[in-house]
Amino acid sequence: MIRVIADSTCDIAEELLKDYDLITLPLVITAEGKEYLDGVDLRTEQVYELMKQGILPGTAQIPYDIIHVAFEDCCKRGNDFLYISFSSKMSGCFSFANVVAKELREEYPDIRMELVDSQGGSAATGLIVLQALKMAKAKSSMEEILTQVRFMIEHVEHIFTIADLSWMVKGGRINKPLGFVGSVLNIRPWLDVESGKMVVKGMVRGEKKAISTVAEEVIKRSKQFQTQLIAITHAGDTEAAKKIEKLLKEALPACRTVISQIGGVLGVHLGMGGIGVFFFNERPSEYRL
């Protein structure tokens, strides 16, 4: 049996997971001097509520003992496992997990432990994890699963926009003058992920233009694979997510869509009102989503 492991930055709509047993490793969210395990001690809705109050939570990687317990439990049960991590360029989770796996390989040499850097996050990683879960349940081999996962990592797209630049200022990701001007003029950046890092691709003015820009990019990049599941995530803005969904379904009638919330850790970094769309620019040879 092959177990699939992901961390709490991996956004998958709950209804898509009901038939699968995903092991999720929670990152840490800090707020007002306290530490919480993401999605365990502090739900996403609670994180957003803190942000609405003007509180900027902090984040930290998965605690060592949580990774160790999850990995060793698989070993004790005789299960090979695949951990698909948040981008190593944005978090230390992948590196930390490799330290744990190296320790356990000495004690459990017969267990296959595969760790893969997703080079992204949110529902982009979620789509990849879901494919791995489906293949594991169908008893595909580890090599077959890895082949598909690696292809998907190379061909997954992240297109997202941020509604309020003040959160990027608070988090130190842009300077205060730019944040002030952007907020006054209602300027919204749209971003991508390249080589595992978030990259600002452009600036647009107003929600309507931001939504249309994101939709246009998705439509353009998904032309070679229109019959896929497109994941839309949002940080407390269901209406904006539905507007993007409408534009996509009009232009790509063969696609399917799913809407879910951005998890607490990424919500902290993107701020309230962030919207992301995740999909593949090419069809994997064995697509099960």
mmCIF file of C-alpha atoms in Angstrom:
data_model
loop_
_atom_site.group_PDB
_atom_site.id
_atom_site.type_symbol
_atom_site.label_atom_id
_atom_site.label_comp_id
_atom_site.label_asym_id
_atom_site.label_seq_id
_atom_site.Cartn_x
_atom_site.Cartn_y
_atom_site.Cartn_z
ATOM 1 C CA MET A 1 0.000 0.000 0.000
ATOM 2 C CA ILE A 2 1.234 3.492 -0.888
ATOM 3 C CA ARG A 3 0.245 6.386 1.380
ATOM 4 C CA VAL A 4 0.108 9.944 0.064
ATOM 5 C CA ILE A 5 1.151 12.797 2.351
ATOM 6 C CA ALA A 6 0.800 16.544 1.828
ATOM 7 C CA ASP A 7 1.005 19.609 4.033
ATOM 8 C CA SER A 8 -1.630 22.143 5.005
ATOM 9 C CA THR A 9 -0.731 24.562 2.204
ATOM 10 C CA CYS A 10 -2.255 22.038 -0.196
ATOM 11 C CA ASP A 11 -5.787 23.279 -0.919
ATOM 12 C CA ILE A 12 -8.214 20.563 -2.012
ATOM 13 C CA ALA A 13 -11.973 21.008 -1.854
ATOM 14 C CA GLU A 14 -13.321 18.731 0.875
ATOM 15 C CA GLU A 15 -15.817 17.040 -1.419
ATOM 16 C CA LEU A 16 -12.953 15.781 -3.610
ATOM 17 C CA LEU A 17 -11.271 14.042 -0.665
ATOM 18 C CA LYS A 18 -14.218 12.117 0.757
ATOM 19 C CA ASP A 19 -13.135 8.802 -0.796
ATOM 20 C CA TYR A 20 -9.440 9.118 0.050
ATOM 21 C CA ASP A 21 -7.263 8.952 3.148
ATOM 22 C CA LEU A 22 -4.810 11.807 2.752
ATOM 23 C CA ILE A 23 -2.272 12.384 5.511
ATOM 24 C CA THR A 24 -1.953 16.132 6.081
ATOM 25 C CA LEU A 25 0.958 17.718 7.933
ATOM 26 C CA PRO A 26 -0.012 21.066 9.483
ATOM 27 C CA LEU A 27 2.238 24.115 9.362
ATOM 28 C CA VAL A 28 2.195 26.523 12.295
ATOM 29 C CA ILE A 29 0.295 29.814 12.501
ATOM 30 C CA THR A 30 1.242 32.284 15.227
ATOM 31 C CA ALA A 31 -1.102 34.988 16.473
ATOM 32 C CA GLU A 32 -0.970 37.235 19.511
ATOM 33 C CA GLY A 33 1.851 35.274 21.087
ATOM 34 C CA LYS A 34 0.299 31.837 20.620
ATOM 35 C CA GLU A 35 1.114 29.001 18.220
ATOM 36 C CA TYR A 36 -1.554 26.993 16.417
ATOM 37 C CA LEU A 37 -1.425 24.015 14.080
ATOM 38 C CA ASP A 38 -2.960 25.089 10.785
ATOM 39 C CA GLY A 39 -6.350 23.456 10.275
ATOM 40 C CA VAL A 40 -6.107 21.585 13.584
ATOM 41 C CA ASP A 41 -6.051 24.174 16.345
ATOM 42 C CA LEU A 42 -7.069 27.060 14.103
ATOM 43 C CA ARG A 43 -9.531 26.758 11.226
ATOM 44 C CA THR A 44 -9.193 28.817 8.054
ATOM 45 C CA GLU A 45 -12.278 30.853 8.953
ATOM 46 C CA GLN A 46 -10.680 31.771 12.288
ATOM 47 C CA VAL A 47 -7.508 32.937 10.548
ATOM 48 C CA TYR A 48 -9.549 35.203 8.276
ATOM 49 C CA GLU A 49 -11.456 36.540 11.259
ATOM 50 C CA LEU A 50 -8.179 37.562 12.917
ATOM 51 C CA MET A 51 -7.128 39.304 9.710
ATOM 52 C CA LYS A 52 -10.415 41.189 9.539
ATOM 53 C CA GLN A 53 -9.560 42.518 12.992
ATOM 54 C CA GLY A 54 -6.274 43.878 11.627
ATOM 55 C CA ILE A 55 -4.152 41.144 13.194
ATOM 56 C CA LEU A 56 -1.387 39.813 10.936
ATOM 57 C CA PRO A 57 -0.604 36.219 11.947
ATOM 58 C CA GLY A 58 2.818 34.718 11.341
ATOM 59 C CA THR A 59 3.626 31.295 9.930
ATOM 60 C CA ALA A 60 6.259 28.613 10.516
ATOM 61 C CA GLN A 61 7.064 25.252 9.001
ATOM 62 C CA ILE A 62 5.767 21.885 10.156
ATOM 63 C CA PRO A 63 7.123 20.853 13.580
ATOM 64 C CA TYR A 64 9.721 18.073 13.463
ATOM 65 C CA ASP A 65 7.770 15.725 15.711
ATOM 66 C CA ILE A 66 4.664 15.909 13.497
ATOM 67 C CA ILE A 67 6.635 14.936 10.396
ATOM 68 C CA HIS A 68 8.453 12.192 12.300
ATOM 69 C CA VAL A 69 5.276 10.671 13.749
ATOM 70 C CA ALA A 70 3.502 10.674 10.359
ATOM 71 C CA PHE A 71 6.434 9.163 8.477
ATOM 72 C CA GLU A 72 7.236 6.590 11.140
ATOM 73 C CA ASP A 73 3.597 5.519 11.403
ATOM 74 C CA CYS A 74 3.677 4.645 7.695
ATOM 75 C CA CYS A 75 6.913 2.721 8.246
ATOM 76 C CA LYS A 76 5.539 0.758 11.189
ATOM 77 C CA ARG A 77 2.510 -0.223 9.131
ATOM 78 C CA GLY A 78 4.726 -1.369 6.282
ATOM 79 C CA ASN A 79 3.455 1.328 3.919
ATOM 80 C CA ASP A 80 5.619 3.016 1.314
ATOM 81 C CA PHE A 81 4.773 6.707 1.126
ATOM 82 C CA LEU A 82 4.964 9.746 -1.100
ATOM 83 C CA TYR A 83 5.185 13.230 0.411
ATOM 84 C CA ILE A 84 4.361 16.098 -1.969
ATOM 85 C CA SER A 85 5.545 19.292 -0.323
ATOM 86 C CA PHE A 86 4.943 23.020 -0.555
ATOM 87 C CA SER A 87 7.564 24.767 -2.730
ATOM 88 C CA SER A 88 11.040 24.548 -1.209
ATOM 89 C CA LYS A 89 11.642 28.120 -2.429
ATOM 90 C CA MET A 90 8.844 29.382 -0.172
ATOM 91 C CA SER A 91 9.166 27.114 2.864
ATOM 92 C CA GLY A 92 11.587 24.831 4.675
ATOM 93 C CA CYS A 93 9.078 21.965 4.854
ATOM 94 C CA PHE A 94 10.671 19.942 2.037
ATOM 95 C CA SER A 95 14.167 20.254 3.482
ATOM 96 C CA PHE A 96 12.998 19.417 6.998
ATOM 97 C CA ALA A 97 11.067 16.367 5.763
ATOM 98 C CA ASN A 98 14.176 15.084 4.004
ATOM 99 C CA VAL A 99 16.077 15.224 7.300
ATOM 100 C CA VAL A 100 13.389 13.084 8.943
ATOM 101 C CA ALA A 101 13.265 10.623 6.045
ATOM 102 C CA LYS A 102 17.050 10.210 6.095
ATOM 103 C CA GLU A 103 16.896 9.274 9.774
ATOM 104 C CA LEU A 104 14.072 6.774 9.244
ATOM 105 C CA ARG A 105 15.626 5.098 6.194
ATOM 106 C CA GLU A 106 18.350 3.704 8.451
ATOM 107 C CA GLU A 107 15.776 2.133 10.751
ATOM 108 C CA TYR A 108 13.324 1.051 8.014
ATOM 109 C CA PRO A 109 15.453 0.176 4.948
ATOM 110 C CA ASP A 110 12.654 -1.819 3.300
ATOM 111 C CA ILE A 111 10.198 1.094 3.209
ATOM 112 C CA ARG A 112 10.251 3.290 0.136
ATOM 113 C CA MET A 113 10.049 6.952 1.089
ATOM 114 C CA GLU A 114 9.657 9.398 -1.805
ATOM 115 C CA LEU A 115 9.652 13.147 -1.206
ATOM 116 C CA VAL A 116 8.782 15.495 -4.049
ATOM 117 C CA ASP A 117 8.962 19.300 -4.150
ATOM 118 C CA SER A 118 5.740 20.529 -5.796
ATOM 119 C CA GLN A 119 7.441 23.846 -6.671
ATOM 120 C CA GLY A 120 4.150 25.527 -5.873
ATOM 121 C CA GLY A 121 1.279 25.461 -3.453
ATOM 122 C CA SER A 122 -2.443 25.875 -2.852
ATOM 123 C CA ALA A 123 -4.741 24.040 -5.271
ATOM 124 C CA ALA A 124 -1.923 23.595 -7.803
ATOM 125 C CA THR A 125 -0.361 21.149 -5.367
ATOM 126 C CA GLY A 126 -3.863 19.991 -4.480
ATOM 127 C CA LEU A 127 -4.561 18.825 -8.039
ATOM 128 C CA ILE A 128 -1.278 16.915 -8.113
ATOM 129 C CA VAL A 129 -1.948 15.328 -4.725
ATOM 130 C CA LEU A 130 -5.446 14.306 -5.826
ATOM 131 C CA GLN A 131 -4.028 12.553 -8.893
ATOM 132 C CA ALA A 132 -1.541 10.705 -6.668
ATOM 133 C CA LEU A 133 -4.340 9.651 -4.304
ATOM 134 C CA LYS A 134 -6.435 8.298 -7.165
ATOM 135 C CA MET A 135 -3.511 6.356 -8.587
ATOM 136 C CA ALA A 136 -2.529 4.950 -5.195
ATOM 137 C CA LYS A 137 -6.103 3.800 -4.596
ATOM 138 C CA ALA A 138 -6.051 2.114 -8.015
ATOM 139 C CA LYS A 139 -2.855 0.312 -6.897
ATOM 140 C CA SER A 140 -0.560 1.983 -9.411
ATOM 141 C CA SER A 141 3.127 1.452 -8.710
ATOM 142 C CA MET A 142 5.258 4.130 -7.068
ATOM 143 C CA GLU A 143 7.108 4.630 -10.374
ATOM 144 C CA GLU A 144 3.841 5.166 -12.243
ATOM 145 C CA ILE A 145 2.652 7.689 -9.669
ATOM 146 C CA LEU A 146 5.984 9.531 -9.638
ATOM 147 C CA THR A 147 6.004 9.785 -13.426
ATOM 148 C CA GLN A 148 2.610 11.488 -13.434
ATOM 149 C CA VAL A 149 3.392 13.701 -10.430
ATOM 150 C CA ARG A 150 6.635 14.963 -11.979
ATOM 151 C CA PHE A 151 4.910 15.707 -15.272
ATOM 152 C CA MET A 152 2.162 17.614 -13.490
ATOM 153 C CA ILE A 153 4.671 19.680 -11.522
ATOM 154 C CA GLU A 154 6.235 20.773 -14.814
ATOM 155 C CA HIS A 155 2.883 21.622 -16.384
ATOM 156 C CA VAL A 156 0.738 23.035 -13.577
ATOM 157 C CA GLU A 157 -0.178 26.728 -13.727
ATOM 158 C CA HIS A 158 -0.761 29.187 -10.881
ATOM 159 C CA ILE A 159 -2.561 32.429 -11.770
ATOM 160 C CA PHE A 160 -3.722 34.619 -8.911
ATOM 161 C CA THR A 161 -4.463 38.162 -7.908
ATOM 162 C CA ILE A 162 -4.301 40.050 -4.618
ATOM 163 C CA ALA A 163 -7.082 42.416 -3.607
ATOM 164 C CA ASP A 164 -5.415 44.484 -0.889
ATOM 165 C CA LEU A 165 -1.768 45.517 -1.136
ATOM 166 C CA SER A 166 -1.702 46.474 2.541
ATOM 167 C CA TRP A 167 -1.235 42.802 3.432
ATOM 168 C CA MET A 168 1.855 42.599 1.239
ATOM 169 C CA VAL A 169 3.188 45.727 2.962
ATOM 170 C CA LYS A 170 2.540 44.247 6.416
ATOM 171 C CA GLY A 171 4.274 41.047 5.414
ATOM 172 C CA GLY A 172 7.260 42.975 4.033
ATOM 173 C CA ARG A 173 6.743 41.775 0.456
ATOM 174 C CA ILE A 174 6.400 45.273 -1.049
ATOM 175 C CA ASN A 175 7.466 48.686 0.271
ATOM 176 C CA LYS A 176 5.082 51.104 1.965
ATOM 177 C CA PRO A 177 5.075 53.838 -0.756
ATOM 178 C CA LEU A 178 4.120 51.321 -3.447
ATOM 179 C CA GLY A 179 1.490 49.801 -1.184
ATOM 180 C CA PHE A 180 -0.004 53.194 -0.372
ATOM 181 C CA VAL A 181 -0.194 54.305 -4.008
ATOM 182 C CA GLY A 182 -1.582 50.945 -5.061
ATOM 183 C CA SER A 183 -4.294 51.028 -2.407
ATOM 184 C CA VAL A 184 -5.330 54.591 -3.251
ATOM 185 C CA LEU A 185 -5.561 53.828 -6.977
ATOM 186 C CA ASN A 186 -7.093 50.369 -6.405
ATOM 187 C CA ILE A 187 -4.168 48.723 -8.179
ATOM 188 C CA ARG A 188 -4.095 44.948 -8.030
ATOM 189 C CA PRO A 189 -1.145 42.757 -8.967
ATOM 190 C CA TRP A 190 -1.615 39.491 -10.782
ATOM 191 C CA LEU A 191 0.961 36.835 -10.082
ATOM 192 C CA ASP A 192 2.372 33.549 -11.257
ATOM 193 C CA VAL A 193 4.731 30.963 -9.798
ATOM 194 C CA GLU A 194 8.003 30.441 -11.641
ATOM 195 C CA SER A 195 10.683 27.991 -10.513
ATOM 196 C CA GLY A 196 8.939 27.670 -7.175
ATOM 197 C CA LYS A 197 8.690 31.407 -6.435
ATOM 198 C CA MET A 198 5.816 33.891 -6.606
ATOM 199 C CA VAL A 199 6.395 36.438 -9.363
ATOM 200 C CA VAL A 200 4.399 39.607 -10.049
ATOM 201 C CA LYS A 201 3.517 39.536 -13.752
ATOM 202 C CA GLY A 202 1.580 42.785 -13.971
ATOM 203 C CA MET A 203 -0.592 45.394 -12.320
ATOM 204 C CA VAL A 204 -4.200 46.214 -13.205
ATOM 205 C CA ARG A 205 -6.713 48.655 -11.819
ATOM 206 C CA GLY A 206 -9.891 47.466 -10.106
ATOM 207 C CA GLU A 207 -11.506 44.139 -9.337
ATOM 208 C CA LYS A 208 -13.223 43.763 -12.706
ATOM 209 C CA LYS A 209 -9.971 44.135 -14.639
ATOM 210 C CA ALA A 210 -8.130 41.835 -12.230
ATOM 211 C CA ILE A 211 -10.740 39.109 -12.659
ATOM 212 C CA SER A 212 -10.804 39.423 -16.452
ATOM 213 C CA THR A 213 -6.991 39.375 -16.610
ATOM 214 C CA VAL A 214 -6.795 36.184 -14.568
ATOM 215 C CA ALA A 215 -9.525 34.556 -16.661
ATOM 216 C CA GLU A 216 -7.819 35.556 -19.917
ATOM 217 C CA GLU A 217 -4.524 34.037 -18.784
ATOM 218 C CA VAL A 218 -6.210 30.790 -17.771
ATOM 219 C CA ILE A 219 -8.072 30.545 -21.075
ATOM 220 C CA LYS A 220 -4.901 31.213 -23.061
ATOM 221 C CA ARG A 221 -2.736 28.729 -21.182
ATOM 222 C CA SER A 222 -5.285 25.899 -21.060
ATOM 223 C CA LYS A 223 -6.079 25.812 -24.802
ATOM 224 C CA GLN A 224 -4.241 22.513 -25.266
ATOM 225 C CA PHE A 225 -6.252 20.831 -22.495
ATOM 226 C CA GLN A 226 -9.795 22.113 -22.152
ATOM 227 C CA THR A 227 -11.486 19.052 -20.656
ATOM 228 C CA GLN A 228 -9.834 19.302 -17.259
ATOM 229 C CA LEU A 229 -10.762 20.139 -13.686
ATOM 230 C CA ILE A 230 -9.841 23.766 -12.933
ATOM 231 C CA ALA A 231 -9.458 24.661 -9.261
ATOM 232 C CA ILE A 232 -10.417 28.147 -8.087
ATOM 233 C CA THR A 233 -9.483 29.288 -4.584
ATOM 234 C CA HIS A 234 -10.317 32.450 -2.683
ATOM 235 C CA ALA A 235 -9.507 34.171 0.611
ATOM 236 C CA GLY A 236 -12.942 35.169 1.843
ATOM 237 C CA ASP A 237 -14.351 36.312 -1.507
ATOM 238 C CA THR A 238 -16.708 33.679 -2.892
ATOM 239 C CA GLU A 239 -18.369 36.176 -5.238
ATOM 240 C CA ALA A 240 -15.116 37.003 -7.031
ATOM 241 C CA ALA A 241 -14.387 33.281 -7.381
ATOM 242 C CA LYS A 242 -17.805 32.745 -8.953
ATOM 243 C CA LYS A 243 -17.211 35.614 -11.388
ATOM 244 C CA ILE A 244 -14.010 33.978 -12.589
ATOM 245 C CA GLU A 245 -15.760 30.611 -12.777
ATOM 246 C CA LYS A 246 -18.470 32.117 -15.006
ATOM 247 C CA LEU A 247 -15.908 33.589 -17.413
ATOM 248 C CA LEU A 248 -14.032 30.300 -17.626
ATOM 249 C CA LYS A 249 -17.117 28.199 -18.283
ATOM 250 C CA GLU A 250 -18.245 30.566 -21.011
ATOM 251 C CA ALA A 251 -14.889 30.325 -22.795
ATOM 252 C CA LEU A 252 -14.088 26.701 -21.910
ATOM 253 C CA PRO A 253 -17.443 24.881 -21.854
ATOM 254 C CA ALA A 254 -15.775 21.455 -21.643
ATOM 255 C CA CYS A 255 -13.925 22.234 -18.416
ATOM 256 C CA ARG A 256 -15.066 21.411 -14.904
ATOM 257 C CA THR A 257 -14.494 23.702 -11.950
ATOM 258 C CA VAL A 258 -14.283 23.474 -8.192
ATOM 259 C CA ILE A 259 -14.181 26.384 -5.738
ATOM 260 C CA SER A 260 -12.589 26.251 -2.287
ATOM 261 C CA GLN A 261 -11.003 28.552 0.266
ATOM 262 C CA ILE A 262 -7.295 29.312 0.353
ATOM 263 C CA GLY A 263 -5.915 27.722 3.497
ATOM 264 C CA GLY A 264 -4.850 29.674 6.545
ATOM 265 C CA VAL A 265 -1.081 29.769 5.909
ATOM 266 C CA LEU A 266 -1.328 31.037 2.343
ATOM 267 C CA GLY A 267 -4.230 33.298 3.281
ATOM 268 C CA VAL A 268 -1.906 35.073 5.713
ATOM 269 C CA HIS A 269 0.580 35.776 2.937
ATOM 270 C CA LEU A 270 -1.898 36.753 0.216
ATOM 271 C CA GLY A 271 -4.325 38.729 2.360
ATOM 272 C CA MET A 272 -8.095 38.951 2.333
ATOM 273 C CA GLY A 273 -9.706 38.830 -1.092
ATOM 274 C CA GLY A 274 -6.953 36.901 -2.842
ATOM 275 C CA ILE A 275 -8.115 34.738 -5.764
ATOM 276 C CA GLY A 276 -6.188 31.905 -7.442
ATOM 277 C CA VAL A 277 -6.828 29.627 -10.422
ATOM 278 C CA PHE A 278 -4.890 26.398 -10.915
ATOM 279 C CA PHE A 279 -4.840 24.044 -13.901
ATOM 280 C CA PHE A 280 -2.576 22.206 -16.365
ATOM 281 C CA ASN A 281 -1.273 23.569 -19.653
ATOM 282 C CA GLU A 282 -0.928 20.065 -21.086
ATOM 283 C CA ARG A 283 -2.780 16.814 -20.508
ATOM 284 C CA PRO A 284 -0.938 14.182 -18.457
ATOM 285 C CA SER A 285 -0.828 10.764 -20.112
ATOM 286 C CA GLU A 286 -2.842 9.286 -17.262
ATOM 287 C CA TYR A 287 -5.322 11.927 -16.146
ATOM 288 C CA ARG A 288 -7.824 10.832 -13.472
ATOM 289 C CA LEU A 289 -9.198 14.099 -12.063
#
